[in-house]
Coordinates of N, CA and C in Angstrom, one line a residue:
M9 N 79.9 88.7 99.1 CA 80.9 89.6 99.7 C 81.4 90.6 98.7
K10 N 81.8 91.8 99.2 CA 82.2 92.9 98.3 C 83.5 92.6 97.7
Y11 N 84.5 92.0 98.4 CA 85.8 91.7 97.9 C 86.1 90.2 98.0
P12 N 85.5 89.4 97.2 CA 85.6 87.9 97.4 C 87.0 87.4 97.1
A13 N 87.8 88.2 96.3 CA 89.1 87.7 95.9 C 90.2 88.2 96.9
A14 N 89.8 88.9 98.0 CA 90.7 89.3 99.0 C 90.5 88.5 100.3
R15 N 91.5 88.7 101.2 CA 91.4 88.1 102.5 C 91.9 89.1 103.6
I16 N 91.2 89.0 104.7 CA 91.7 89.7 105.9 C 92.4 88.7 106.8
L17 N 93.6 88.9 107.2 CA 94.4 88.1 108.1 C 94.6 88.8 109.4
V18 N 94.1 88.2 110.5 CA 94.3 88.8 111.8 C 95.3 88.0 112.6
F19 N 96.4 88.6 112.9 CA 97.5 87.9 113.7 C 97.2 88.1 115.2
A20 N 97.2 87.0 115.9 CA 96.9 87.0 117.4 C 97.6 85.9 118.1
K21 N 98.0 86.2 119.3 CA 98.6 85.3 120.3 C 97.5 84.8 121.2
A22 N 97.6 83.6 121.7 CA 96.7 83.1 122.7 C 96.8 84.0 124.0
P23 N 95.6 84.2 124.6 CA 95.6 85.1 125.8 C 96.1 84.4 127.0
I24 N 97.4 84.1 127.1 CA 98.1 83.4 128.2 C 98.7 84.5 129.1
P25 N 98.3 84.5 130.4 CA 98.9 85.5 131.3 C 100.4 85.4 131.3
G26 N 101.1 86.6 131.3 CA 102.5 86.6 131.3 C 103.2 86.6 129.9
Q27 N 102.3 86.3 128.9 CA 102.9 86.1 127.5 C 102.3 87.2 126.6
V28 N 101.4 88.0 127.0 CA 100.8 89.0 126.1 C 100.7 90.3 126.9
K29 N 100.8 91.4 126.1 CA 100.7 92.7 126.7 C 101.6 92.9 127.9
T30 N 102.8 92.4 127.8 CA 103.7 92.5 128.9 C 104.2 93.9 129.2
R31 N 104.2 94.8 128.2 CA 104.6 96.2 128.4 C 103.6 97.0 129.2
L32 N 102.5 96.4 129.5 CA 101.5 97.1 130.3 C 101.6 96.7 131.8
A33 N 102.7 95.9 132.1 CA 102.9 95.4 133.5 C 102.8 96.5 134.5
P34 N 103.3 97.7 134.3 CA 103.2 98.8 135.3 C 101.8 99.1 135.7
V35 N 100.8 98.9 134.8 CA 99.4 99.3 135.2 C 98.4 98.2 135.2
L36 N 98.8 97.0 134.7 CA 97.9 95.9 134.7 C 98.6 94.6 135.2
T37 N 97.9 93.8 135.9 CA 98.5 92.5 136.3 C 98.6 91.6 135.0
D38 N 99.3 90.5 135.2 CA 99.4 89.5 134.0 C 98.0 89.1 133.6
S39 N 97.1 88.8 134.6 CA 95.8 88.3 134.3 C 95.0 89.4 133.6
E40 N 95.1 90.6 134.1 CA 94.3 91.7 133.5 C 94.8 92.0 132.1
A41 N 96.1 91.9 131.9 CA 96.7 92.1 130.5 C 96.2 91.0 129.6
A42 N 96.1 89.8 130.0 CA 95.6 88.7 129.2 C 94.1 88.9 128.8
H43 N 93.4 89.4 129.8 CA 92.0 89.7 129.6 C 91.8 90.8 128.6
L44 N 92.6 91.9 128.7 CA 92.6 93.0 127.8 C 92.9 92.5 126.4
H45 N 94.0 91.6 126.3 CA 94.4 91.1 125.0 C 93.2 90.3 124.3
A46 N 92.5 89.5 125.1 CA 91.4 88.7 124.5 C 90.3 89.7 124.1
R47 N 90.1 90.7 124.8 CA 89.1 91.7 124.4 C 89.5 92.4 123.1
L48 N 90.7 92.7 123.0 CA 91.2 93.3 121.7 C 91.1 92.4 120.5
V49 N 91.4 91.1 120.7 CA 91.2 90.2 119.6 C 89.7 90.1 119.2
R50 N 88.8 90.0 120.2 CA 87.4 89.9 119.8 C 86.9 91.2 119.2
H51 N 87.4 92.3 119.6 CA 87.0 93.6 119.0 C 87.5 93.7 117.6
T52 N 88.7 93.2 117.3 CA 89.3 93.2 115.9 C 88.5 92.3 115.0
L53 N 88.1 91.1 115.5 CA 87.4 90.1 114.7 C 85.9 90.6 114.5
A54 N 85.3 91.3 115.5 CA 84.0 91.8 115.3 C 84.0 92.9 114.3
T55 N 85.1 93.7 114.3 CA 85.2 94.8 113.3 C 85.4 94.2 111.9
A56 N 86.2 93.2 111.8 CA 86.5 92.6 110.5 C 85.3 91.8 109.9
T57 N 84.5 91.3 110.7 CA 83.3 90.5 110.2 C 82.0 91.3 110.3
Q58 N 82.0 92.5 110.7 CA 80.8 93.3 110.8 C 80.0 93.4 109.5
Q59 N 80.7 93.6 108.4 CA 80.2 93.7 107.1 C 80.8 92.6 106.3
P60 N 80.0 92.1 105.3 CA 80.6 91.0 104.4 C 81.6 91.5 103.4
L61 N 82.7 91.9 103.9 CA 83.8 92.5 103.0 C 84.5 91.4 102.2
C62 N 85.1 90.4 103.0 CA 85.8 89.3 102.4 C 86.0 88.2 103.5
P63 N 86.5 87.1 103.1 CA 86.8 86.0 104.1 C 87.8 86.5 105.1
V64 N 87.6 86.1 106.4 CA 88.5 86.6 107.5 C 89.2 85.3 108.0
E65 N 90.5 85.4 108.2 CA 91.3 84.3 108.8 C 92.0 84.8 110.1
L66 N 91.9 84.0 111.1 CA 92.7 84.3 112.3 C 93.9 83.4 112.4
W67 N 95.1 84.1 112.3 CA 96.4 83.4 112.3 C 96.9 83.4 113.7
C68 N 97.0 82.1 114.3 CA 97.1 81.9 115.7 C 98.5 81.5 116.1
A69 N 98.9 82.0 117.3 CA 100.2 81.7 117.9 C 100.0 81.3 119.3
P70 N 100.6 80.3 119.9 CA 101.6 79.4 119.1 C 100.9 78.4 118.2
D71 N 99.6 78.1 118.3 CA 98.9 77.3 117.4 C 97.4 77.6 117.6
A72 N 96.6 76.9 116.8 CA 95.1 77.2 116.9 C 94.4 76.3 117.8
T73 N 95.0 75.6 118.7 CA 94.3 74.6 119.5 C 93.8 75.2 120.8
H74 N 94.3 76.4 121.1 CA 93.8 77.1 122.4 C 92.3 77.2 122.4
P75 N 91.6 77.0 123.5 CA 90.1 77.1 123.5 C 89.6 78.5 123.1
F76 N 90.4 79.5 123.4 CA 90.0 80.9 123.0 C 89.8 81.0 121.5
F77 N 90.8 80.4 120.8 CA 90.7 80.5 119.3 C 89.5 79.7 118.8
Q78 N 89.3 78.5 119.4 CA 88.1 77.7 119.0 C 86.8 78.5 119.2
Q79 N 86.7 79.2 120.3 CA 85.5 80.0 120.6 C 85.4 81.1 119.6
C80 N 86.5 81.8 119.2 CA 86.5 82.8 118.2 C 86.0 82.3 116.8
R81 N 86.5 81.1 116.5 CA 86.1 80.5 115.2 C 84.6 80.3 115.2
Q82 N 84.0 79.8 116.2 CA 82.6 79.6 116.3 C 81.8 80.9 116.3
Q83 N 82.2 81.8 117.1 CA 81.5 83.1 117.3 C 81.5 83.9 116.0
Y84 N 82.6 84.0 115.3 CA 82.8 84.9 114.2 C 82.8 84.2 112.8
N85 N 82.6 82.9 112.8 CA 82.6 82.1 111.6 C 83.8 82.4 110.7
I86 N 85.0 82.2 111.3 CA 86.2 82.5 110.6 C 87.0 81.2 110.4
T87 N 88.1 81.3 109.6 CA 89.0 80.2 109.5 C 90.2 80.4 110.4
L88 N 90.7 79.3 111.0 CA 91.9 79.4 111.8 C 93.1 78.9 111.1
R89 N 94.2 79.6 111.2 CA 95.5 79.2 110.6 C 96.6 79.3 111.7
H90 N 97.6 78.5 111.5 CA 98.8 78.5 112.4 C 99.8 79.5 111.9
Q91 N 100.3 80.3 112.8 CA 101.5 81.1 112.4 C 102.7 80.2 112.4
C92 N 103.7 80.4 111.5 CA 104.9 79.6 111.4 C 105.8 80.1 112.5
E93 N 106.9 79.4 112.7 CA 108.0 79.7 113.6 C 108.8 80.9 113.0
G94 N 109.5 81.6 113.9 CA 110.3 82.8 113.5 C 109.9 84.1 114.1
D95 N 110.6 85.1 113.7 CA 110.2 86.5 114.2 C 108.9 87.0 113.5
V96 N 108.4 88.1 114.0 CA 107.2 88.6 113.4 C 107.3 88.8 111.9
G97 N 108.4 89.3 111.4 CA 108.6 89.5 110.0 C 108.5 88.2 109.2
Q98 N 109.1 87.2 109.7 CA 109.1 85.9 109.0 C 107.7 85.3 109.0
R99 N 107.0 85.5 110.1 CA 105.6 85.0 110.2 C 104.6 85.8 109.3
M100 N 104.8 87.1 109.2 CA 104.0 87.9 108.3 C 104.2 87.5 106.9
E101 N 105.5 87.4 106.5 CA 105.8 87.1 105.1 C 105.3 85.7 104.7
Q102 N 105.4 84.7 105.6 CA 104.8 83.4 105.3 C 103.3 83.5 105.1
A103 N 102.6 84.2 106.0 CA 101.2 84.3 105.9 C 100.7 85.0 104.6
L104 N 101.4 86.1 104.3 CA 101.0 86.8 103.1 C 101.3 86.0 101.8
N105 N 102.5 85.4 101.8 CA 102.8 84.5 100.6 C 101.9 83.4 100.4
A106 N 101.5 82.7 101.5 CA 100.6 81.6 101.4 C 99.2 82.1 100.9
T107 N 98.8 83.2 101.4 CA 97.5 83.7 101.0 C 97.4 84.2 99.6
L108 N 98.5 84.9 99.1 CA 98.5 85.4 97.8 C 98.6 84.3 96.7
Q109 N 98.9 83.1 97.1 CA 98.9 82.0 96.1 C 97.5 81.7 95.6
T110 N 96.5 82.0 96.4 CA 95.1 81.7 96.1 C 94.2 82.9 96.1
S111 N 94.7 84.1 96.5 CA 93.9 85.3 96.5 C 94.6 86.4 95.8
E112 N 93.8 87.4 95.3 CA 94.4 88.5 94.6 C 95.0 89.5 95.5
S113 N 94.5 89.6 96.7 CA 95.1 90.6 97.7 C 94.8 90.1 99.1
A114 N 95.6 90.6 100.0 CA 95.4 90.3 101.5 C 95.7 91.5 102.3
I115 N 95.0 91.6 103.4 CA 95.3 92.7 104.4 C 95.6 92.0 105.7
L116 N 96.8 92.3 106.3 CA 97.2 91.7 107.5 C 97.2 92.7 108.6
I117 N 96.5 92.4 109.7 CA 96.4 93.3 110.8 C 96.7 92.6 112.1
G118 N 97.1 93.3 113.1 CA 97.2 92.8 114.5 C 96.0 93.1 115.3
T119 N 96.1 93.0 116.6 CA 94.9 93.2 117.4 C 95.2 94.3 118.5
D120 N 96.1 95.2 118.2 CA 96.5 96.2 119.2 C 95.8 97.6 119.0
C121 N 94.9 97.7 118.0 CA 94.4 99.0 117.6 C 92.9 99.1 117.9
P122 N 92.6 99.7 119.0 CA 91.2 99.8 119.4 C 90.3 100.8 118.6
E123 N 91.0 101.6 117.8 CA 90.2 102.5 116.9 C 89.9 102.1 115.5
F124 N 90.4 100.9 115.2 CA 90.1 100.3 113.9 C 88.6 100.2 113.7
T125 N 88.1 100.6 112.5 CA 86.7 100.5 112.2 C 86.5 99.6 110.9
T126 N 85.3 99.2 110.7 CA 85.0 98.5 109.4 C 85.3 99.4 108.2
D127 N 85.0 100.7 108.3 CA 85.3 101.6 107.3 C 86.8 101.6 106.9
D128 N 87.6 101.6 108.0 CA 89.1 101.6 107.7 C 89.5 100.3 106.9
L129 N 89.0 99.2 107.3 CA 89.3 98.0 106.5 C 88.8 98.0 105.1
E130 N 87.6 98.5 104.9 CA 87.0 98.6 103.6 C 87.8 99.6 102.7
A131 N 88.3 100.7 103.3 CA 89.1 101.7 102.6 C 90.4 101.0 102.1
A132 N 91.0 100.2 103.0 CA 92.2 99.6 102.6 C 92.0 98.6 101.5
L133 N 90.9 97.8 101.6 CA 90.6 96.8 100.5 C 90.3 97.6 99.2
G134 N 89.6 98.7 99.3 CA 89.3 99.5 98.1 C 90.5 100.0 97.4
L135 N 91.6 100.4 98.2 CA 92.8 100.8 97.6 C 93.5 99.7 96.8
L136 N 93.4 98.5 97.3 CA 94.0 97.4 96.6 C 93.2 96.8 95.5
T137 N 91.9 97.3 95.3 CA 91.0 96.8 94.3 C 90.4 98.0 93.6
P138 N 91.1 98.6 92.5 CA 90.6 99.7 91.8 C 89.3 99.3 91.0
P139 N 88.4 100.3 90.7 CA 87.3 100.0 89.9 C 87.6 99.3 88.6
R140 N 86.8 98.3 88.1 CA 87.1 97.6 86.9 C 87.1 98.5 85.7
Q141 N 86.3 99.6 85.7 CA 86.3 100.4 84.5 C 87.5 101.3 84.3
T142 N 88.4 101.3 85.2 CA 89.6 102.1 85.1 C 90.8 101.3 84.6
T143 N 91.8 102.0 84.0 CA 93.0 101.3 83.6 C 94.1 101.5 84.6
T144 N 93.8 102.2 85.7 CA 94.8 102.4 86.8 C 95.2 101.1 87.5
D145 N 96.5 100.9 87.6 CA 96.9 99.7 88.4 C 96.7 99.9 89.9
A146 N 96.3 98.9 90.5 CA 96.2 99.0 92.0 C 97.6 99.0 92.6
P147 N 97.8 99.7 93.7 CA 99.1 99.7 94.4 C 99.5 98.3 94.8
A148 N 100.8 98.0 94.8 CA 101.3 96.7 95.2 C 101.0 96.5 96.7
L149 N 101.1 97.6 97.5 CA 101.0 97.6 98.9 C 100.2 98.7 99.5
V150 N 99.5 98.5 100.6 CA 98.9 99.5 101.4 C 99.4 99.4 102.8
L151 N 99.8 100.6 103.4 CA 100.3 100.6 104.8 C 99.3 101.4 105.6
G152 N 99.1 101.0 106.9 CA 98.4 101.8 107.8 C 99.3 102.2 108.9
P153 N 99.8 103.5 108.8 CA 100.8 104.0 109.7 C 100.4 104.0 111.1
A154 N 101.3 103.8 112.0 CA 101.0 104.0 113.5 C 101.8 105.2 114.0
E155 N 101.2 105.8 115.0 CA 101.9 107.0 115.6 C 103.3 106.7 116.1
D156 N 103.5 105.5 116.6 CA 104.8 105.1 117.2 C 105.9 104.8 116.2
G157 N 105.6 105.0 114.9 CA 106.6 104.7 113.9 C 106.6 103.4 113.3
G158 N 105.6 102.6 113.6 CA 105.4 101.3 113.0 C 104.2 101.3 112.1
Y159 N 103.6 100.2 111.8 CA 102.3 100.2 111.1 C 101.4 99.1 111.7
V160 N 100.1 99.4 111.6 CA 99.1 98.5 112.2 C 98.4 97.7 111.1
L161 N 98.7 98.0 109.9 CA 98.0 97.3 108.7 C 99.0 97.2 107.6
I162 N 99.1 96.1 106.9 CA 99.8 96.0 105.6 C 98.9 95.2 104.7
G163 N 98.6 95.8 103.6 CA 97.8 95.2 102.5 C 98.7 94.9 101.3
A164 N 98.5 93.8 100.7 CA 99.5 93.4 99.6 C 98.8 92.7 98.5
R165 N 99.3 93.0 97.3 CA 98.9 92.3 96.1 C 100.1 91.4 95.7
R166 N 101.3 91.7 96.2 CA 102.5 90.9 96.0 C 103.4 91.1 97.2
C167 N 104.4 90.2 97.3 CA 105.2 90.2 98.5 C 106.6 90.0 98.1
H168 N 107.5 90.5 99.0 CA 109.0 90.3 98.8 C 109.7 90.2 100.1
P169 N 110.7 89.3 100.2 CA 111.3 89.1 101.5 C 111.9 90.3 102.1
S170 N 112.4 91.3 101.3 CA 113.0 92.5 101.8 C 112.1 93.3 102.7
L171 N 110.8 93.1 102.5 CA 109.9 93.9 103.3 C 109.8 93.5 104.7
F172 N 110.3 92.3 105.0 CA 110.1 91.7 106.3 C 111.4 91.3 107.0
S173 N 112.5 91.3 106.3 CA 113.8 90.8 106.9 C 114.7 91.9 107.3
H174 N 115.4 91.7 108.4 CA 116.4 92.6 109.0 C 115.7 93.9 109.3
I175 N 114.6 93.9 109.9 CA 113.9 95.0 110.4 C 113.8 95.0 112.0
E176 N 114.0 96.1 112.6 CA 114.0 96.1 114.1 C 112.6 96.3 114.5
W177 N 111.8 95.2 114.6 CA 110.4 95.2 114.9 C 110.2 95.7 116.3
G178 N 109.2 96.5 116.5 CA 108.9 97.1 117.8 C 109.6 98.4 118.1
T179 N 110.3 98.9 117.1 CA 111.0 100.2 117.2 C 110.3 101.3 116.4
D180 N 110.7 102.5 116.5 CA 110.1 103.6 115.9 C 110.5 103.8 114.4
N181 N 111.3 102.9 113.9 CA 111.8 103.1 112.5 C 111.2 102.0 111.6
V182 N 110.3 101.2 112.0 CA 109.7 100.2 111.2 C 109.1 100.7 109.9
L183 N 108.2 101.7 110.1 CA 107.5 102.3 109.0 C 108.5 102.9 108.0
A184 N 109.4 103.7 108.5 CA 110.4 104.4 107.6 C 111.2 103.4 106.8
T185 N 111.6 102.3 107.5 CA 112.4 101.3 106.8 C 111.6 100.6 105.8
T186 N 110.4 100.3 106.1 CA 109.5 99.6 105.1 C 109.3 100.5 103.9
R187 N 109.0 101.8 104.1 CA 108.9 102.7 103.0 C 110.1 102.7 102.1
Q188 N 111.3 102.7 102.7 CA 112.6 102.7 101.9 C 112.7 101.4 101.1
R189 N 112.3 100.3 101.7 CA 112.4 99.0 101.0 C 111.4 99.0 99.8
I190 N 110.2 99.5 100.0 CA 109.3 99.6 98.9 C 109.8 100.4 97.7
Q191 N 110.4 101.6 98.1 CA 111.0 102.4 97.1 C 112.1 101.7 96.3
T192 N 112.9 101.0 97.1 CA 114.0 100.3 96.4 C 113.5 99.2 95.4
L193 N 112.4 98.6 95.8 CA 111.7 97.6 94.8 C 111.1 98.3 93.6
G194 N 110.9 99.6 93.7 CA 110.2 100.4 92.7 C 108.7 100.1 92.6
W195 N 108.1 99.7 93.7 CA 106.7 99.4 93.8 C 105.9 100.7 94.2
H196 N 104.7 100.7 93.7 CA 103.8 101.8 94.1 C 103.0 101.3 95.4
W197 N 102.9 102.2 96.3 CA 102.1 101.9 97.5 C 101.3 103.1 98.0
Q198 N 100.2 102.9 98.7 CA 99.4 104.0 99.3 C 99.3 103.7 100.8
E199 N 98.9 104.8 101.5 CA 98.7 104.7 103.0 C 97.4 105.2 103.4
T200 N 96.9 104.6 104.5 CA 95.6 104.9 105.1 C 95.9 106.1 106.1
R201 N 94.9 106.4 106.9 CA 95.1 107.4 107.9 C 96.0 106.8 109.0
T202 N 96.5 107.6 109.9 CA 97.4 107.1 110.9 C 96.6 106.7 112.2
F203 N 97.1 105.6 112.8 CA 96.4 105.0 113.9 C 97.3 105.0 115.2
W204 N 96.8 104.6 116.3 CA 97.6 104.4 117.5 C 97.4 103.0 118.1
D205 N 98.4 102.5 118.6 CA 98.4 101.1 119.2 C 98.2 101.2 120.7
L206 N 97.6 100.2 121.3 CA 97.5 100.1 122.7 C 98.5 99.1 123.2
D207 N 99.7 99.6 123.5 CA 100.9 98.8 123.8 C 101.5 99.1 125.2
R208 N 101.5 100.4 125.5 CA 102.3 100.9 126.7 C 101.3 101.5 127.7
P209 N 101.8 101.7 128.9 CA 101.0 102.4 129.9 C 100.4 103.7 129.5
E210 N 101.1 104.5 128.8 CA 100.5 105.8 128.3 C 99.4 105.5 127.3
D211 N 99.5 104.4 126.5 CA 98.4 104.1 125.6 C 97.2 103.7 126.3
W212 N 97.4 102.9 127.4 CA 96.3 102.5 128.3 C 95.5 103.7 128.8
R213 N 96.3 104.7 129.3 CA 95.7 105.9 129.9 C 94.9 106.7 128.8
R214 N 95.5 106.7 127.6 CA 94.9 107.4 126.5 C 93.6 106.7 126.1
Y215 N 93.6 105.4 126.1 CA 92.4 104.6 125.8 C 91.3 104.9 126.9
Q216 N 91.6 105.0 128.1 CA 90.7 105.3 129.2 C 90.1 106.7 129.0
R217 N 90.9 107.6 128.6 CA 90.4 109.0 128.4 C 89.4 109.0 127.2
Q218 N 89.8 108.3 126.1 CA 89.0 108.4 124.9 C 87.7 107.6 125.1
R219 N 87.8 106.5 125.9 CA 86.6 105.8 126.2 C 85.6 106.6 127.0
K220 N 86.0 107.4 127.9 CA 85.1 108.3 128.7 C 84.5 109.3 127.8
R221 N 85.2 109.7 126.8 CA 84.7 110.7 125.8 C 83.9 110.1 124.7
G222 N 83.8 108.8 124.7 CA 83.0 108.1 123.7 C 83.7 108.0 122.3
E223 N 85.0 108.1 122.3 CA 85.7 108.2 121.0 C 86.2 106.8 120.6
V224 N 86.2 105.8 121.5 CA 86.5 104.4 121.2 C 85.4 103.6 121.8
A225 N 85.3 102.3 121.3 CA 84.3 101.4 121.9 C 84.5 101.1 123.3
A226 N 83.5 101.2 124.1 CA 83.6 100.9 125.6 C 83.4 99.4 125.9
W227 N 84.3 98.6 125.3 CA 84.1 97.2 125.5 C 85.0 96.7 126.7
Q228 N 85.7 97.6 127.3 CA 86.7 97.2 128.3 C 86.2 97.6 129.7
S229 N 84.9 97.5 130.0 CA 84.4 98.1 131.2 C 84.8 97.4 132.5
T230 N 85.3 96.1 132.3 CA 85.7 95.4 133.5 C 87.1 95.6 134.0
M231 N 87.9 96.4 133.2 CA 89.3 96.7 133.5 C 89.4 97.9 134.4
P232 N 90.5 97.9 135.2 CA 90.7 99.1 136.1 C 91.0 100.3 135.3
S233 N 90.8 101.5 136.0 CA 91.1 102.8 135.4 C 92.6 103.2 135.7

């Protein structure tokens, strides 16, 4: 593997109708939204495992016993982990802290970004792992900004509770708040290109347009337009 001392952590919920992608209710039924969510999870795992970059872990909610997660483990040869209790910030902090006890760096991503590529993940891993022949320190963190004001990726060589506590998750100030917290810590960070999430009805329509133009993977052919 190219980055054996790193880990890619994929956060995902079980595809239970009525519990995932609920903001798409105006355009998708609960069953269709759950189907979309499962497709997004598989797309993310396929992207993360397409090249031998580093070990990949699927962090599952509410736990790893759901048959869908077991299928993913077998299909993609990944490790399953349980997300802890708490809000998304608490769960992210716990996962990163646990991983950084045994790994030099970790990248945590969700499954809402259909435009993620293997190159994007490799670029983020590369930012966290400078060439050995240089004396330049790697950044403590890497962020993958989202157009909606959040982030779709956070890479870390170290972790701090302030990065994840008292943040209004799901709002358009998550990224700005996180940047401010990093500055307060005095840590160096870098950012990848900006992405968009598939969360809302307008995102679904955008995905449909881009799929027709061949700009994103056409893995969602069974879903309505």
